[in-house]
Structures are given as structure tokens and as C-alpha cells.
Amino acid sequence: MSEKIVKSTGNGINLSMPPMKVAVIGAGLVGSLAALNFARRGHEVHLYEYREDIRTSQLVQGRSINLALSQRGRKALAEVGLEELVLSTAIPMRGRMLHDIKGNRSVVLYDPCTNQCLYSVGRKHLNEILLNAGEKFPNIHYHFDHKLKSANLREGDMVFQHPYTEDCSEATADLIVGCDGAFSSVRQQMAKTLGFNFSQEYIEHGYLELCIPAKNDEFQMPPNYLHIWPRDEFMMIALPNQDKSFTVTLSMPFRVFASIKTPQELVEFFKRYYVDALPLIGEECLIKDFFKSKPQHLVSIKCNPYHYGDKALILGDAAHAMVPYYGQGMNAGMEDCTLFFSILGQPQMTIGKALEQFTETRCKDAHAICDLAMYNYVEMRDLTKRFSFKCRKILDTTLFRYFPTFWVPLYNSVSFTSMPYSKCIANRKWQDELWF
Amino acid sequence: MSEKIVKSTGNGINLSMPPMKVAVIGAGLVGSLAALNFARRGHEVHLYEYREDIRTSQLVQGRSINLALSQRGRKALAEVGLEELVLSTAIPMRGRMLHDIKGNRSVVLYDPCTNQCLYSVGRKHLNEILLNAGEKFPNIHYHFDHKLKSANLREGDMVFQHPYTEDCSEATADLIVGCDGAFSSVRQQMAKTLGFNFSQEYIEHGYLELCIPAKNDEFQMPPNYLHIWPRDEFMMIALPNQDKSFTVTLSMPFRVFASIKTPQELVEFFKRYYVDALPLIGEECLIKDFFKSKPQHLVSIKCNPYHYGDKALILGDAAHAMVPYYGQGMNAGMEDCTLFFSILGQPQMTIGKALEQFTETRCKDAHAICDLAMYNYVEMRDLTKRFSFKCRKILDTTLFRYFPTFWVPLYNSVSFTSMPYSKCIANRKWQDELWF
């Protein structure tokens, strides 16, 4: 490791730390963002990804197609100068549009006072923006088709395997940063060390993606909403895409998926529960998309610590995968970068101290948002339909209008502020105690 | 797999299931008991153990030296005809002997009415009895020095490695039974399958073993008690051994262990907190034993399911390691055998159905005892000192004396009955509601 000391650049980045050789594992949203952040601070970054380069790939593999970007993600993108570029092609969603079982629609705005909104962004598009931005840094080196096979965290040694040729290659780094998702290999290494607390919890619900295509080059539903079909035990949501289609996510217990065996049963099921969505999706497309793939599992992951000595760190889903019902998975992962690099930039900071401080600060907030997402798993399916939920929404919104800094509804503090997640919940608790 | 059908033997064992080739991983207490049970039912058993044969080994490695055997373990031993042999050399403990900070002693009997008691047994001795009993079955094959390196559960393929020579060997089985402890390799394979729920939680306390030797060939304290020194944040216990020594387990936060750096600090610490134990252990031995080894970690593990298809099963600590504060770890592991083999013996049972039913029945009870052990982690350190705890004990005992089938105190139902653990807790809840 070079001992060259680079002084502060005056743009808020403290460069007093000697440059490290950093291996970032996973070139998804969090990995490519982390790589940018390290590169801007003068570190030598090697970004390893087991898939091919998605910028030249035809196939979109795994994971959801679009995502709801909110305040925490925006802030992290702004820090690397990409917020405006991302928002320029994102679709604002100003509220939830609820579809009842008869097909009637009603709107609950996220924030009637200041018009804050979520933004629907395409995962692939956002990832491309982040990877392209990295190309401008000569100190970022891309390694696609590199699957981490094993790692010795103590020594910083890694072995990678090519997914097709199975050729192996070795590498070393001063710091290994696992941004390799819910089934993280880096975390699996950490989990073997004594004192690593860990839980993985699968829920009974799986999900499957469908599509409402554009019609005559127009959206088939109002585009500026997150559409929700709450149905007790199951639910469906839809987010708008740039090409005027909607990506529809159907979420229900695996046993309900399994109970639908024929095209006829599927159409009957949609006529019963999603009558207004059926003609928009189209029977033929529905049948094709539903039966072509299996429903995907959803898992909630918590662990502590997020680091190993002064040698390794996990960020994003690798550290805290959550069920998708608060739309905070990506935002929380990006916020990991905001927090970690703000700690790393403190005067006289060492990498060992920074990793320790990150674990200490981040765990409670990441656990809080995992819990909130699990709670919303119930709320979105069920509570959105209830009268008391609508009352509470109205009350919250009214109070928020008159006392904006004093009364921030939970959803808004999570989605439209950078208040620590654990504080969002603590906040809600005293609100509940005051009023209910 | 041979298709030979053996009919019921009339001794309660249903042998109608075709014999399987069973690989039991781990020849500890639960593994060697499981092997005996499979062998008695006519299956071909291969018992793999990564250590050498403890019967010929000089070195006692890892884990605690003695254990408290209670009803569930006794029942499981009785089922393989070994209860009497084990009890003949075990030391009954009729109650807790509490040592206060001044060195005063008081007794809380476990069961003043029917005189039920715990039995202190040596781990090595008990394991030897189980392994020796297995020698009588030509269908049990021992493989010591075999460390499971990898397993393909779907195919029943395993690769073992010799711990010293690193030579590898392969094996196959119809059923793989992981009795390989808290850090189970079999469970690690299962954990890679979708839908496997898992948590591991380390506690802030570590433990370290000390010794109160015999003096003039006599016990230095009354032998028929489980001795406890409850001290808020830390505590110490002692169990009697056959050789008239006591094994002492000191349990406290790692930071307290770390704060004791010199022999002088150690002696001062014991003078302050364990004044009556100090002369019994002896300063010289205390200093030697305390500084020769690091305090050990304690982990609580829960998972669900306990099986994989009709191919693999985990039992004992591999499935539900718990903190040692209820003395039920070994007893719960042995009870796994009682339950599993009672399911397996049902008419028309298949191995696939038996594994599924075992998971379904056992998880809630194993989770319950893990929770109870964690709760007792607080109680033993703290509550045993409190007045209200003593009152509750007296009230419980009185009610139990007059209404033995109706009012069973929690500790007694856990330790002296085979009531499902989850029911023990449910029972306590209505008792609490009635009286407090």
C-alpha cells in the first residue's frame, strides 16, 4: 500500500487517508456507487461482478425491473454528482393509487403539502449510469464474469471463477467490500467468524413480475402513481416505466401460486381479484408471463457486525436484505455509502476505526428498516384498506401541514428525509402514544 | 438399498421400514445415541467423527466437562437400555445451593415433594458408554478422524477429510443425519437452500472452566447440589465430579474477562465476588487455569426446517444450540431422538414423511427451550437473588405439593417431565396471569 498522503480537495472530501487497494464485490447499484465513492477519494478500486457487463448484455437477470427512488437514494446519488441525470429520466409518483376489488380507484398522496414524491427508475438504466460514471476514473478497474469463489478476509486474498470457463484467478486487496446481495459470499465468509450475529427469515409470500404494456404509445393508467391492489392475504403493485408500460408485481403465498394450475384458473383468479388489471395486462400476456417462471422467494436478513477487522465490509442487501414492502431496499443500500464515506472522511480517521464506527451506527438503523419493511408487508396488503388507516393518514397529513418540522408521518420521514430509520420509528411511537 | 422387510420385533420398535444406509455426522452425545437408535431398527449406520476416538484419546477437547442430566435425557437413555448404567455413576443434585457475596449458603430444592433431582454426569464418560453400546451392533461402523468437508444433500454424497493427513475419502448414504454441533457442516449445506430460516445470536458473556479439586479424597463442598454464585452481571456455577472435584464455570461479559490482566487483579476480583470459592480453588490453580485459555463464546441457534427432502436431518446443537443457562442443551438433543424415532416407528411411515413431521413438531419446542435458556441467562445471574423470585419459588412449591398434576412450576416441568417445551411455557403463562 502506497504511503502517499493526499490532502483535502476542498470539495468536502478528506483525502488525508493513504490510498488503499479496494476490492468491491458486486457491480450492482450499491457496488457501483461504492466504487465511485472510493475512486473519488483516490483509492485504487477493483470492481468484480459475476455477471457479464449489463451495459452490453441483452438478458436482464434476476431482481425487480424498476424501483422507487426516494430521498436517501437521491442524496447518495447527489454526492457523486448523478442525482440530476437520474431524475431526468425517472417518473415521479406523487402518491398511491389504490384499486379496490371492483376496480374503483382512489388516491392517497404521499405529501400534499410540499409535493414530495417517489421516482420510478429502471434498475438496468440506473446501474448503467453508475457504471458509465465510473469509466471516467482511471483508478476504477472493471472485472466482469468474476464470481467470488473463496476469500480469506484476514489476508485480503480472493479467488474468482469465470462462470462459464470455470477458469480461476487470484487477487488481493487491503479492503474487501461485499456489495454482493442477499446471498453474499463475502458475508458467508464473515459468518464463519466467532461473534457474528445473523438471521435470515423467508416469508410465506413469493413474487412474480407481469407487465401492463403501453397502448397507442400511451400509459394505460395514470403514470404518476404507485398503483396498489391490496387484497388481504395477497397484493399487487405496479410502477411506471419510461416506455409507458408498467411493471406489475404480484405478491402472494406460495401455496396460492401453486393452487393456480391452468390458464383458465389464472384468468378466473384475476377476474375475481384484479378485474380492472386483467384487460390492461391482456389475457394472453398474463398467461404467458405467469407460467413461464416460478415465483421468487423473499428474504429478510439482519446481521451484526458489518465489518471484519480492518479488512472487510458489507453494504446493501449483503448486510440487510429486506422484504420489498417499504421500497427502501435500494435507498437503504445507497444510504450505507453516504454514512460510510462521511465517517471515512472524518479527520484522523483510520480504516479500522471507520469500519467499527459504521457497524456501530448503521446496525440499529438497518435493523429498524428491515422491521418496518416486514411491518409494511402486513400494512400494504391489509391496512391500506382499513378505515382507521385512512383516518390516521388524514390526521397525520393535517398535522404535518401545520407543524411540518414537528409532526412528520412515518412514511414521510422514511421516504422523504434522511432521519435515521431508528429515529423514524421512535418518533412514530410518541406520536402513537399522544393520539391513540 | 435392500428391500428386505423386517417385521415388528414386539419390543415397541416397528421394523416395517426398509433398511436404509444412514450416515450420522458427529459421534458426540446426540450422534452416538442416534446411531444406536438407527442400528436397533436394522439400518446400516456409518458414524463419522472428526475427532479421534475419545475412548482412546488423552486430550479432552472443547465443550464443558460435566453436564446436568434430567428427565428428557434419562428417558432417551432408557429407550436404548442405558439409563441405569449412566445413573449408577452419576451424582444426584437435589437443588441449587446459592452462595452469596459474603460466602453464606442457602438451598433451594428442585422438588421437595417427590425428591426428583438432576444428575451430574461427565461428558466423556457418557459418550464412552454410548460408543461402547454401539460396538455391540455389527451394523454400526465407526469412522473417526473423518471431518465432513462437503456434502451434496440431494444426492447423498459426502466428502471427508482426515484432519492431519488431509487425505480425502468419499461416501454416500440414503440419509445424512447431522449431529455435528453448533457449527454444523450439515446445517451449513441446508442453509444454502431457499426457504431455510436461520438465526445465530452470540451473547456478550463468555465462559471459562476452573476446578475445585478434592481434598483428602473428599468433596470440598456438599456434593449433591448445583452450586450457584449469582452476581448480577456475572455468575459462577459448579457441578460435582466422580473424582470428588467440582468443575466450576465462570460466566461473565468478555469485557470483564479482558479487564482482568494480572494474577493480582484476578485474586482481588475473586476476593470481592467469590470469596468463599477462592480458597477451595486455590490461588495458584486459579491463576494457572484462568490465564491458560481464552473465555469461550456462547451462541444461540434457531432454524427451520430441520430436514432436507427425504435426504437429510439435523439433531441436537446442529438444529438448536442454546446458551447453557437452563441445563437443557444435551437433554433437548437427546429428546430429539425420542421424538424422531417415535415418529419413524409409526405404521406406514416413510422417511420423507417422518422428516417433515419431525420438523413440524419439533421446531416450536426447540425454539421455546432456546428462548427459555436465554431468559434464564438473566434469571440465574440476577433473579435468583431477588426476594420476589424466592417468594415465587415458595408459592410454586407449596401449590405443587398439594396439586402436583395441576400446578407444575416451570423449572420442574422443563427438567422433570417430558411435557413439550412450548407447553411448559404456555403453562407458566396462565399461572402468571392467575397470580401476578
CSV table of N, CA, C and O in Angstrom, one decimal, chain A residues 183 188 191-203 297, chain B residues 183 188 191-203 297:
chain,number,residue,atom,x,y,z
A,183,PHE,N,-27.5,-13.0,-0.9
A,183,PHE,CA,-26.8,-14.3,-0.8
A,183,PHE,C,-25.3,-14.1,-0.8
A,183,PHE,O,-24.5,-15.0,-1.2
A,188,GLN,N,-20.9,-14.7,3.8
A,188,GLN,CA,-20.8,-16.1,4.2
A,188,GLN,C,-19.4,-16.3,4.9
A,188,GLN,O,-19.3,-17.2,5.7
A,191,ALA,N,-19.6,-14.9,8.3
A,191,ALA,CA,-20.4,-15.6,9.2
A,191,ALA,C,-19.7,-16.8,9.9
A,191,ALA,O,-20.2,-17.3,10.9
A,192,LYS,N,-18.5,-17.1,9.3
A,192,LYS,CA,-17.7,-18.2,9.9
A,192,LYS,C,-16.9,-17.7,11.1
A,192,LYS,O,-16.3,-18.5,11.8
A,193,THR,N,-16.9,-16.4,11.3
A,193,THR,CA,-16.1,-15.9,12.5
A,193,THR,C,-16.9,-15.9,13.7
A,193,THR,O,-18.1,-15.6,13.7
A,194,LEU,N,-16.3,-16.1,14.9
A,194,LEU,CA,-17.0,-16.1,16.1
A,194,LEU,C,-17.5,-14.7,16.4
A,194,LEU,O,-16.9,-13.7,16.2
A,195,GLY,N,-18.7,-14.7,17.0
A,195,GLY,CA,-19.3,-13.4,17.4
A,195,GLY,C,-20.1,-12.7,16.3
A,195,GLY,O,-20.6,-11.6,16.5
A,196,PHE,N,-20.3,-13.4,15.1
A,196,PHE,CA,-21.1,-12.8,14.0
A,196,PHE,C,-22.6,-13.2,14.2
A,196,PHE,O,-23.0,-14.3,14.1
A,197,ASN,N,-23.4,-12.2,14.6
A,197,ASN,CA,-24.8,-12.4,14.7
A,197,ASN,C,-25.5,-12.3,13.4
A,197,ASN,O,-25.3,-11.4,12.6
A,198,PHE,N,-26.4,-13.3,13.2
A,198,PHE,CA,-27.0,-13.3,11.8
A,198,PHE,C,-28.4,-14.0,11.9
A,198,PHE,O,-28.6,-14.9,12.6
A,199,SER,N,-29.3,-13.4,11.1
A,199,SER,CA,-30.6,-14.1,10.9
A,199,SER,C,-31.0,-14.0,9.4
A,199,SER,O,-30.9,-13.0,8.8
A,200,GLN,N,-31.6,-15.0,8.9
A,200,GLN,CA,-32.3,-15.0,7.6
A,200,GLN,C,-33.7,-15.5,7.8
A,200,GLN,O,-33.9,-16.6,8.4
A,201,GLU,N,-34.7,-14.8,7.3
A,201,GLU,CA,-36.1,-15.2,7.5
A,201,GLU,C,-36.8,-15.1,6.2
A,201,GLU,O,-36.9,-14.0,5.6
A,202,TYR,N,-37.3,-16.2,5.7
A,202,TYR,CA,-38.1,-16.2,4.5
A,202,TYR,C,-39.5,-16.0,4.8
A,202,TYR,O,-40.0,-16.5,5.9
A,203,ILE,N,-40.2,-15.2,4.0
A,203,ILE,CA,-41.7,-15.1,4.3
A,203,ILE,C,-42.4,-16.0,3.4
A,203,ILE,O,-41.9,-16.6,2.4
A,297,HIS,N,-38.5,-16.2,-4.2
A,297,HIS,CA,-38.6,-16.1,-2.7
A,297,HIS,C,-38.2,-14.7,-2.2
A,297,HIS,O,-37.5,-13.9,-2.9
B,183,PHE,N,-21.8,-25.6,15.2
B,183,PHE,CA,-21.2,-25.1,13.9
B,183,PHE,C,-21.3,-26.1,12.8
B,183,PHE,O,-20.5,-26.2,11.9
B,188,GLN,N,-24.9,-26.1,7.5
B,188,GLN,CA,-24.4,-25.1,6.5
B,188,GLN,C,-24.8,-25.4,5.1
B,188,GLN,O,-25.0,-24.5,4.3
B,191,ALA,N,-28.4,-24.6,4.8
B,191,ALA,CA,-28.7,-23.1,4.8
B,191,ALA,C,-28.6,-22.5,3.5
B,191,ALA,O,-29.0,-21.4,3.2
B,192,LYS,N,-28.0,-23.2,2.5
B,192,LYS,CA,-27.9,-22.7,1.2
B,192,LYS,C,-29.1,-22.9,0.4
B,192,LYS,O,-29.2,-22.4,-0.7
B,193,THR,N,-30.1,-23.7,0.9
B,193,THR,CA,-31.3,-23.9,0.1
B,193,THR,C,-32.3,-22.8,0.4
B,193,THR,O,-32.4,-22.3,1.5
B,194,LEU,N,-33.1,-22.5,-0.6
B,194,LEU,CA,-34.1,-21.4,-0.4
B,194,LEU,C,-35.1,-21.8,0.6
B,194,LEU,O,-35.5,-23.0,0.7
B,195,GLY,N,-35.5,-20.9,1.4
B,195,GLY,CA,-36.6,-21.2,2.4
B,195,GLY,C,-36.1,-21.7,3.7
B,195,GLY,O,-36.9,-22.0,4.6
B,196,PHE,N,-34.8,-21.7,3.9
B,196,PHE,CA,-34.2,-22.1,5.2
B,196,PHE,C,-34.1,-20.9,6.1
B,196,PHE,O,-33.3,-20.0,5.9
B,197,ASN,N,-34.9,-20.9,7.1
B,197,ASN,CA,-34.9,-19.8,8.1
B,197,ASN,C,-33.8,-20.1,9.2
B,197,ASN,O,-33.7,-21.3,9.7
B,198,PHE,N,-33.1,-19.1,9.5
B,198,PHE,CA,-31.9,-19.4,10.4
B,198,PHE,C,-31.5,-18.2,11.2
B,198,PHE,O,-31.6,-17.0,10.7
B,199,SER,N,-31.2,-18.4,12.5
B,199,SER,CA,-30.5,-17.3,13.2
B,199,SER,C,-29.5,-17.8,14.1
B,199,SER,O,-29.6,-18.9,14.7
B,200,GLN,N,-28.4,-17.0,14.2
B,200,GLN,CA,-27.4,-17.3,15.3
B,200,GLN,C,-27.1,-16.0,16.0
B,200,GLN,O,-26.9,-14.9,15.4
B,201,GLU,N,-27.2,-16.1,17.3
B,201,GLU,CA,-27.0,-14.9,18.2
B,201,GLU,C,-26.0,-15.2,19.3
B,201,GLU,O,-26.2,-16.2,20.1
B,202,TYR,N,-24.9,-14.5,19.2
B,202,TYR,CA,-23.9,-14.6,20.3
B,202,TYR,C,-24.3,-13.7,21.5
B,202,TYR,O,-24.8,-12.6,21.2
B,203,ILE,N,-24.0,-14.2,22.7
B,203,ILE,CA,-24.3,-13.3,23.8
B,203,ILE,C,-23.0,-12.6,24.3
B,203,ILE,O,-21.9,-13.1,23.9
B,297,HIS,N,-16.9,-18.5,23.5
B,297,HIS,CA,-18.2,-17.9,23.1
B,297,HIS,C,-19.4,-18.8,23.4
B,297,HIS,O,-19.3,-20.0,23.4
